[in-house]
Amino acid sequence: MNRVFLFLPLVIFLVMGLYFGLGLRQDPSAIPSQQIDRPLPEFDLPGIADGEPGLSSADLVGQVSLLNVFGSWCPPCAIEHPMLMQISRSGRVPIYGVDWRDRPGDGAAWLARHGNPFARVGDDPQGRLAIDLGITGAPETFVIDQEGRVRFHHVGIVDETVWRDTLLPVIVALEAE
Amino acid sequence: MIAELGQFALILAFVVALFQSVAIFAGLRTGDAVVHGFARTGAIAQFVLVLAAFACLTWLFAVSDFTALVVAENSHTDKPMLYKLTGVWGNHEGSMLLWALILTGYTGALAWSAKPVEARLISLTFAVQSLITAAFTAFLLFTSNPFARLWPGPENGQDLNPLLQDPGLASHPPMLYAGYVGFSITFSFALAALIDGRVDARWARIVRPWALAAWTFLTIGIALGASWAYYELGWGGWWAWDPVENASLMPWLAGTAFIHSLRVMEKRDTLKAWTILLALLTFALSMAGAFLVRSGVLTSVHAFAVDPERGVFILAILVALIGGSLLIYGLRAGLLKPTGVFSGISRESTLLVNNLVLAAACGLVFFGTFYPLFITTVSDETITIGAPFYNNTFNPMLGALLVLVPVSGMLAWKRGRLMPVLKDLAPAALAALAGGVAAFWIADRGLVAGALGTGLAIWIALGVLIDLAKRFKLFQIEFRASLARAARLPLGIWGMAVAHFGLAVVVFAITGVSAWKQETSAFLMPGQHLDIRQLTLTLDDVEQVEGANYVAERGYLTARRDQQVVSNLVAERRHYPVRGMATTESAIHARLTGDIYVTIGQPNPERGWPVFVYIYPFAIWLWIGSAILGLGGLLSIADQGRRALGVGRSPVPIRAKPEVAE
Amino acid sequence: MRPMARLLLLTMLPLLLLSASPAMATPGPDERMADEALEVRARALYRSLRCVVCQSQSIDESNAPLALDMRAVVRERLLAGDSDVEVRAWLRSDYGEYVLMMPPVQGNTLFLWLFPVIALVGGGILLVFFVRSQSARAAQPLDMNEEAELARLRDEEAQS
């Protein structure tokens, strides 16, 4: 029996072990966003209450903006909300909202209670737009450039650190283009 | 108090195991005979200590002592006593303690049953086994303490996941672990033999009953898990190629290859390096399975609460134990020289093919399970490897291997002739062909898959029967003489025949359940019905009921064929308030020809209750076939008692006769 | 693990489990398509698409809200006349290869797909070599001990 062959199992095992060790640092449920550098899918969502204007893909063209997917049923969205209010009050970039899978009226009531940071809100009760955006949960936030292309996709809560260290640099870079 | 006692017992067990391992390794260098005696005592001591710890934990669950963290997280006073007790292993810490219990249980069993022969090998085996025990008890003590306290104890606990509150789940983990962990003994035997420098047919004879025992438990454990999934999950799914399911399949595949290659080693004193490697890898796969479930590396419906800290510890154990053993393998396996030979056409060569395909299949499942992990560590991509992949790769491989089964049993050892075997099996081939064609004609769905599966099952089943008939010369000599021969046939042969027959039954059941299943669903108000094939299912009534720790909606249904009542069915949808989870209790009417499987869902106020009906042809044979498979394993274990080490055989004068197919 | 962190993890656990509740999976009767042929295609497609928020389940087996929506998208696309390939491509463009239950045959999955062939063929070659090499061993002449043993056995045979 060739010496080389006999040590092969050990070598293969050590290589696997290395991968496993590296794998411990990964989040197995995180999937990479497919939307980066793609134009937003065309959509035209109705408003979340009677008389309210909705949100369409045309609204996001012309300036760098944020698109935030939320729902009244989503606790982390409530946690993130004050930060969105802060960004909205500062006027740095407009924020547009997508009300995902809410029953009629729930989204509007929630915004009335917590405050509305959104320039416009679209109602997506069936989650069609969410699927087209590759959403897996709420909240998720996109950075859209002047031409209406998705340039960044953040999964999870936007807090002070995320805004300052992750989103703002992207926004600044896009505005410079 | 009890918790502290349990913790103390566990610490002692760790110390004894570590000490025993070191002492034996050191003692054997100096050739100390006292060491051999101590090995036995130490082994039993380890088992008693871990058993004490386990008893303490069980006590804590039984009395619902919520100052114990594990009990607080996984139990509740309203839970029925059975599930309080089985909840001991329904969580990470408790199940690890069960692992340790079974590990030391096997060590103790070896101490009790080992004969005074091969003292050096046995002592080395104890040393390795104790090292493994020390590693796992350390894991328990340092990262997963089952006896951690929670002060102040809460009023009540968080209850057990309702899915786990089921009799099937009482039996599934212990049986599975008895399988998984059983291969630790064969691992220890293999490593001991490598260190000792001697592997021969004698070693194979000693190890085989242990390998068979572990294999039998693992087979039954997997079958129990699959049957639990079938009955509990609400739609009759029994295998999902979920990573944790794969983690039990891999040791099973390697273990099956192992018990077959052991036989070749027994007969021909060859394939030594390969068999030792299989022994090491089978347990390595068991441990890798433990890594999977507890480290958060992969997502799975089975996974325990994730904790990377544990993952690092287990990875360290894996690297030390498996890496160490493979290193010793590389250094020492070169000493293992085969002495026997066999021809290209022989039973040995078919078993070699068996090993090849099983090893390839095991490798396939391994890569299928871990490939997404590998990809994410080197790139940004993620992929999914699910059932469709395995259906296209694994199934054909195993199907092709199964064709070989009847041929293998009938080929002679050492040098066989293929043509006579094929001639003898011709009736089975014809029957298989006829059966396949019949299945193709009669069925109205899954035509090709159904035909192939039916043909394969008949081929194996009849092949086994023809093999047996030849062995006791049925129809060739007087019937009574045949019976006498049958009674004298070694249990090992019966074991093989029964196991392979069980395999045929399982193949047929899988075919029925997969290729010919039917389903339909509809919203029903009480009084309404839906139709599936010739059956009419009427929803008679729905009422609210209360259980020990749940509230349920219970639906009463009647199944009729041609106005005749076939069965009354009761299906429930339960809601467990403490955990906020819902489960379904399906109504299953099991007949030999198939199951009628009914589930009800959440009602819609306007439209009624959604009722799901499934027809699973021959489903019950999945479980019957698995039991037959297990029985085959038990018969084979029983055989070893008489033949091990040549005890009980009168010396036979050497005659110059060609080897008879045995 | 510190009790506080452990309790935090526990409170999150129900949320995680909620997304993968096995109670009442498979599409409901309100999801059946009117056209039987389309319904068969839809079910096959569900089984080939992964529920992206569940733990290794297809959208056929999960009733997570997102799975329901994904099934609805499949039905919409089928009604719009898409082929099976096009429906899968649609969801693939939204979620990437992760959403396919069977990995596509491409550069980074080539090893996986070729593995069975490599293993069987490679192993088969090794097997043949091994069996062949045995005959070399069998053809070797007996050594002194074996000659003596053979002579002894022949004597015994002659005497019995």
mmCIF file of N, CA, C and O in Angstrom, chain A residues 62-120:
data_model
loop_
_atom_site.group_PDB
_atom_site.id
_atom_site.type_symbol
_atom_site.label_atom_id
_atom_site.label_comp_id
_atom_site.label_asym_id
_atom_site.label_seq_id
_atom_site.Cartn_x
_atom_site.Cartn_y
_atom_site.Cartn_z
ATOM 1 N N GLY A 62 -34.160 60.303 -9.633
ATOM 2 C CA GLY A 62 -33.872 61.725 -9.548
ATOM 3 C C GLY A 62 -33.003 62.100 -8.376
ATOM 4 O O GLY A 62 -32.333 63.121 -8.398
ATOM 5 N N GLN A 63 -33.018 61.280 -7.316
ATOM 6 C CA GLN A 63 -32.125 61.585 -6.202
ATOM 7 C C GLN A 63 -31.769 60.281 -5.501
ATOM 8 O O GLN A 63 -32.427 59.256 -5.690
ATOM 9 N N VAL A 64 -30.712 60.342 -4.685
ATOM 10 C CA VAL A 64 -30.369 59.173 -3.897
ATOM 11 C C VAL A 64 -31.381 59.053 -2.762
ATOM 12 O O VAL A 64 -31.689 60.050 -2.098
ATOM 13 N N SER A 65 -31.916 57.863 -2.550
ATOM 14 C CA SER A 65 -32.943 57.705 -1.525
ATOM 15 C C SER A 65 -32.822 56.350 -0.846
ATOM 16 O O SER A 65 -32.064 55.486 -1.282
ATOM 17 N N LEU A 66 -33.580 56.226 0.239
ATOM 18 C CA LEU A 66 -33.659 54.954 0.949
ATOM 19 C C LEU A 66 -35.024 54.342 0.726
ATOM 20 O O LEU A 66 -36.035 55.040 0.698
ATOM 21 N N LEU A 67 -35.051 53.029 0.566
ATOM 22 C CA LEU A 67 -36.319 52.310 0.466
ATOM 23 C C LEU A 67 -36.366 51.326 1.631
ATOM 24 O O LEU A 67 -35.505 50.463 1.766
ATOM 25 N N ASN A 68 -37.364 51.481 2.495
ATOM 26 C CA ASN A 68 -37.430 50.662 3.703
ATOM 27 C C ASN A 68 -38.661 49.766 3.679
ATOM 28 O O ASN A 68 -39.775 50.242 3.426
ATOM 29 N N VAL A 69 -38.451 48.473 3.905
ATOM 30 C CA VAL A 69 -39.561 47.517 3.948
ATOM 31 C C VAL A 69 -39.890 47.229 5.406
ATOM 32 O O VAL A 69 -39.023 46.818 6.173
ATOM 33 N N PHE A 70 -41.143 47.471 5.802
ATOM 34 C CA PHE A 70 -41.525 47.312 7.206
ATOM 35 C C PHE A 70 -42.920 46.702 7.299
ATOM 36 O O PHE A 70 -43.603 46.493 6.305
ATOM 37 N N GLY A 71 -43.339 46.426 8.530
ATOM 38 C CA GLY A 71 -44.707 45.956 8.754
ATOM 39 C C GLY A 71 -45.091 46.272 10.182
ATOM 40 O O GLY A 71 -44.223 46.391 11.054
ATOM 41 N N SER A 72 -46.386 46.460 10.431
ATOM 42 C CA SER A 72 -46.811 46.807 11.791
ATOM 43 C C SER A 72 -46.664 45.621 12.733
ATOM 44 O O SER A 72 -46.608 45.770 13.938
ATOM 45 N N TRP A 73 -46.549 44.427 12.175
ATOM 46 C CA TRP A 73 -46.462 43.184 12.945
ATOM 47 C C TRP A 73 -45.033 42.879 13.348
ATOM 48 O O TRP A 73 -44.752 41.861 13.965
ATOM 49 N N CYS A 74 -44.091 43.699 12.961
ATOM 50 C CA CYS A 74 -42.673 43.379 13.046
ATOM 51 C C CYS A 74 -42.011 44.156 14.184
ATOM 52 O O CYS A 74 -41.801 45.364 14.073
ATOM 53 N N PRO A 75 -41.661 43.470 15.306
ATOM 54 C CA PRO A 75 -41.084 44.163 16.466
ATOM 55 C C PRO A 75 -39.765 44.893 16.154
ATOM 56 O O PRO A 75 -39.589 46.026 16.586
ATOM 57 N N PRO A 76 -38.836 44.263 15.400
ATOM 58 C CA PRO A 76 -37.601 44.998 15.122
ATOM 59 C C PRO A 76 -37.842 46.298 14.357
ATOM 60 O O PRO A 76 -37.072 47.260 14.486
ATOM 61 N N CYS A 77 -38.933 46.335 13.559
ATOM 62 C CA CYS A 77 -39.223 47.567 12.834
ATOM 63 C C CYS A 77 -39.524 48.694 13.814
ATOM 64 O O CYS A 77 -39.139 49.848 13.607
ATOM 65 N N ALA A 78 -40.207 48.358 14.913
ATOM 66 C CA ALA A 78 -40.508 49.375 15.924
ATOM 67 C C ALA A 78 -39.228 49.853 16.581
ATOM 68 O O ALA A 78 -39.080 51.029 16.916
ATOM 69 N N ILE A 79 -38.269 48.934 16.744
ATOM 70 C CA ILE A 79 -36.996 49.302 17.349
ATOM 71 C C ILE A 79 -36.221 50.258 16.449
ATOM 72 O O ILE A 79 -35.569 51.201 16.896
ATOM 73 N N GLU A 80 -36.318 49.998 15.136
ATOM 74 C CA GLU A 80 -35.541 50.797 14.186
ATOM 75 C C GLU A 80 -36.206 52.145 13.925
ATOM 76 O O GLU A 80 -35.552 53.106 13.491
ATOM 77 N N HIS A 81 -37.517 52.234 14.204
ATOM 78 C CA HIS A 81 -38.307 53.380 13.762
ATOM 79 C C HIS A 81 -37.768 54.748 14.191
ATOM 80 O O HIS A 81 -37.696 55.671 13.380
ATOM 81 N N PRO A 82 -37.387 54.928 15.464
ATOM 82 C CA PRO A 82 -36.872 56.246 15.876
ATOM 83 C C PRO A 82 -35.687 56.699 15.019
ATOM 84 O O PRO A 82 -35.542 57.882 14.713
ATOM 85 N N MET A 83 -34.836 55.727 14.621
ATOM 86 C CA MET A 83 -33.686 56.086 13.785
ATOM 87 C C MET A 83 -34.161 56.608 12.444
ATOM 88 O O MET A 83 -33.635 57.596 11.917
ATOM 89 N N LEU A 84 -35.183 55.967 11.873
ATOM 90 C CA LEU A 84 -35.718 56.434 10.597
ATOM 91 C C LEU A 84 -36.324 57.826 10.748
ATOM 92 O O LEU A 84 -36.172 58.694 9.869
ATOM 93 N N MET A 85 -37.004 58.057 11.892
ATOM 94 C CA MET A 85 -37.577 59.379 12.135
ATOM 95 C C MET A 85 -36.467 60.413 12.150
ATOM 96 O O MET A 85 -36.583 61.521 11.598
ATOM 97 N N GLN A 86 -35.364 60.049 12.787
ATOM 98 C CA GLN A 86 -34.232 60.974 12.901
ATOM 99 C C GLN A 86 -33.676 61.311 11.523
ATOM 100 O O GLN A 86 -33.402 62.482 11.211
ATOM 101 N N ILE A 87 -33.484 60.287 10.698
ATOM 102 C CA ILE A 87 -32.957 60.502 9.346
ATOM 103 C C ILE A 87 -33.917 61.383 8.550
ATOM 104 O O ILE A 87 -33.511 62.294 7.817
ATOM 105 N N SER A 88 -35.214 61.094 8.712
ATOM 106 C CA SER A 88 -36.219 61.853 7.969
ATOM 107 C C SER A 88 -36.209 63.312 8.395
ATOM 108 O O SER A 88 -36.278 64.223 7.575
ATOM 109 N N ARG A 89 -36.109 63.569 9.734
ATOM 110 C CA ARG A 89 -36.108 64.950 10.208
ATOM 111 C C ARG A 89 -34.874 65.677 9.727
ATOM 112 O O ARG A 89 -34.913 66.856 9.413
ATOM 113 N N SER A 90 -33.739 64.979 9.639
ATOM 114 C CA SER A 90 -32.506 65.642 9.206
ATOM 115 C C SER A 90 -32.588 65.997 7.732
ATOM 116 O O SER A 90 -31.852 66.856 7.248
ATOM 117 N N GLY A 91 -33.469 65.341 7.008
ATOM 118 C CA GLY A 91 -33.644 65.659 5.597
ATOM 119 C C GLY A 91 -32.472 65.246 4.723
ATOM 120 O O GLY A 91 -32.341 65.703 3.591
ATOM 121 N N ARG A 92 -31.605 64.390 5.244
ATOM 122 C CA ARG A 92 -30.393 64.043 4.502
ATOM 123 C C ARG A 92 -30.742 63.372 3.166
ATOM 124 O O ARG A 92 -30.207 63.715 2.110
ATOM 125 N N VAL A 93 -31.576 62.324 3.283
ATOM 126 C CA VAL A 93 -32.106 61.669 2.083
ATOM 127 C C VAL A 93 -33.580 61.359 2.335
ATOM 128 O O VAL A 93 -33.970 61.122 3.479
ATOM 129 N N PRO A 94 -34.375 61.362 1.262
ATOM 130 C CA PRO A 94 -35.771 60.952 1.465
ATOM 131 C C PRO A 94 -35.844 59.439 1.725
ATOM 132 O O PRO A 94 -35.022 58.669 1.226
ATOM 133 N N ILE A 95 -36.797 59.056 2.568
ATOM 134 C CA ILE A 95 -37.023 57.634 2.817
ATOM 135 C C ILE A 95 -38.401 57.270 2.280
ATOM 136 O O ILE A 95 -39.392 57.959 2.560
ATOM 137 N N TYR A 96 -38.435 56.207 1.502
ATOM 138 C CA TYR A 96 -39.708 55.701 0.997
ATOM 139 C C TYR A 96 -40.004 54.367 1.666
ATOM 140 O O TYR A 96 -39.094 53.578 1.904
ATOM 141 N N GLY A 97 -41.271 54.143 1.955
ATOM 142 C CA GLY A 97 -41.624 52.941 2.696
ATOM 143 C C GLY A 97 -42.455 51.952 1.899
ATOM 144 O O GLY A 97 -43.247 52.351 1.037
ATOM 145 N N VAL A 98 -42.270 50.682 2.171
ATOM 146 C CA VAL A 98 -43.125 49.628 1.619
ATOM 147 C C VAL A 98 -43.744 48.900 2.797
ATOM 148 O O VAL A 98 -43.045 48.307 3.616
ATOM 149 N N ASP A 99 -45.057 48.990 2.901
ATOM 150 C CA ASP A 99 -45.780 48.336 3.980
ATOM 151 C C ASP A 99 -46.050 46.894 3.570
ATOM 152 O O ASP A 99 -46.907 46.613 2.740
ATOM 153 N N TRP A 100 -45.302 45.985 4.170
ATOM 154 C CA TRP A 100 -45.300 44.588 3.708
ATOM 155 C C TRP A 100 -46.273 43.734 4.501
ATOM 156 O O TRP A 100 -46.185 43.655 5.712
ATOM 157 N N ARG A 101 -47.206 43.109 3.802
ATOM 158 C CA ARG A 101 -48.094 42.096 4.384
ATOM 159 C C ARG A 101 -48.871 42.613 5.586
ATOM 160 O O ARG A 101 -48.983 41.942 6.606
ATOM 161 N N ASP A 102 -49.394 43.799 5.495
ATOM 162 C CA ASP A 102 -50.228 44.320 6.560
ATOM 163 C C ASP A 102 -51.691 44.236 6.154
ATOM 164 O O ASP A 102 -52.028 44.383 4.977
ATOM 165 N N ARG A 103 -52.558 44.038 7.139
ATOM 166 C CA ARG A 103 -53.985 44.083 6.838
ATOM 167 C C ARG A 103 -54.378 45.537 6.593
ATOM 168 O O ARG A 103 -53.729 46.442 7.117
ATOM 169 N N PRO A 104 -55.471 45.757 5.827
ATOM 170 C CA PRO A 104 -55.838 47.146 5.476
ATOM 171 C C PRO A 104 -55.988 47.995 6.729
ATOM 172 O O PRO A 104 -56.677 47.618 7.668
ATOM 173 N N GLY A 105 -55.296 49.134 6.722
ATOM 174 C CA GLY A 105 -55.428 50.059 7.843
ATOM 175 C C GLY A 105 -54.388 49.879 8.925
ATOM 176 O O GLY A 105 -54.049 50.825 9.638
ATOM 177 N N ASP A 106 -53.833 48.661 9.082
ATOM 178 C CA ASP A 106 -52.867 48.424 10.165
ATOM 179 C C ASP A 106 -51.627 49.287 9.998
ATOM 180 O O ASP A 106 -51.096 49.851 10.961
ATOM 181 N N GLY A 107 -51.128 49.343 8.762
ATOM 182 C CA GLY A 107 -49.917 50.114 8.523
ATOM 183 C C GLY A 107 -50.111 51.584 8.838
ATOM 184 O O GLY A 107 -49.290 52.216 9.506
ATOM 185 N N ALA A 108 -51.227 52.136 8.357
ATOM 186 C CA ALA A 108 -51.499 53.562 8.590
ATOM 187 C C ALA A 108 -51.621 53.845 10.073
ATOM 188 O O ALA A 108 -51.088 54.833 10.596
ATOM 189 N N ALA A 109 -52.329 52.952 10.792
ATOM 190 C CA ALA A 109 -52.506 53.155 12.237
ATOM 191 C C ALA A 109 -51.159 53.124 12.952
ATOM 192 O O ALA A 109 -50.883 53.921 13.844
ATOM 193 N N TRP A 110 -50.295 52.222 12.536
ATOM 194 C CA TRP A 110 -48.981 52.085 13.158
ATOM 195 C C TRP A 110 -48.150 53.343 12.945
ATOM 196 O O TRP A 110 -47.492 53.852 13.862
ATOM 197 N N LEU A 111 -48.188 53.875 11.725
ATOM 198 C CA LEU A 111 -47.429 55.089 11.431
ATOM 199 C C LEU A 111 -48.007 56.283 12.177
ATOM 200 O O LEU A 111 -47.272 57.164 12.618
ATOM 201 N N ALA A 112 -49.323 56.296 12.314
ATOM 202 C CA ALA A 112 -49.945 57.389 13.056
ATOM 203 C C ALA A 112 -49.460 57.368 14.501
ATOM 204 O O ALA A 112 -49.209 58.410 15.111
ATOM 205 N N ARG A 113 -49.292 56.136 15.027
ATOM 206 C CA ARG A 113 -48.896 56.004 16.435
ATOM 207 C C ARG A 113 -47.417 56.338 16.625
ATOM 208 O O ARG A 113 -47.016 56.996 17.565
ATOM 209 N N HIS A 114 -46.556 55.847 15.729
ATOM 210 C CA HIS A 114 -45.115 55.978 15.924
ATOM 211 C C HIS A 114 -44.489 57.142 15.168
ATOM 212 O O HIS A 114 -43.312 57.441 15.353
ATOM 213 N N GLY A 115 -45.257 57.734 14.292
ATOM 214 C CA GLY A 115 -44.670 58.778 13.465
ATOM 215 C C GLY A 115 -44.364 58.256 12.081
ATOM 216 O O GLY A 115 -44.101 57.070 11.903
ATOM 217 N N ASN A 116 -44.424 59.138 11.076
ATOM 218 C CA ASN A 116 -44.226 58.730 9.692
ATOM 219 C C ASN A 116 -42.967 59.355 9.107
ATOM 220 O O ASN A 116 -42.938 60.535 8.789
ATOM 221 N N PRO A 117 -41.907 58.592 8.955
ATOM 222 C CA PRO A 117 -40.662 59.139 8.400
ATOM 223 C C PRO A 117 -40.618 59.108 6.883
ATOM 224 O O PRO A 117 -39.654 59.565 6.272
ATOM 225 N N PHE A 118 -41.663 58.562 6.289
ATOM 226 C CA PHE A 118 -41.605 58.284 4.854
ATOM 227 C C PHE A 118 -42.184 59.419 4.038
ATOM 228 O O PHE A 118 -43.219 59.974 4.368
ATOM 229 N N ALA A 119 -41.460 59.738 2.938
ATOM 230 C CA ALA A 119 -41.991 60.740 2.009
ATOM 231 C C ALA A 119 -43.236 60.175 1.334
ATOM 232 O O ALA A 119 -44.219 60.877 1.139
ATOM 233 N N ARG A 120 -43.170 58.926 0.989
ATOM 234 C CA ARG A 120 -44.324 58.231 0.426
ATOM 235 C C ARG A 120 -44.306 56.785 0.914
ATOM 236 O O ARG A 120 -43.230 56.221 1.156
#
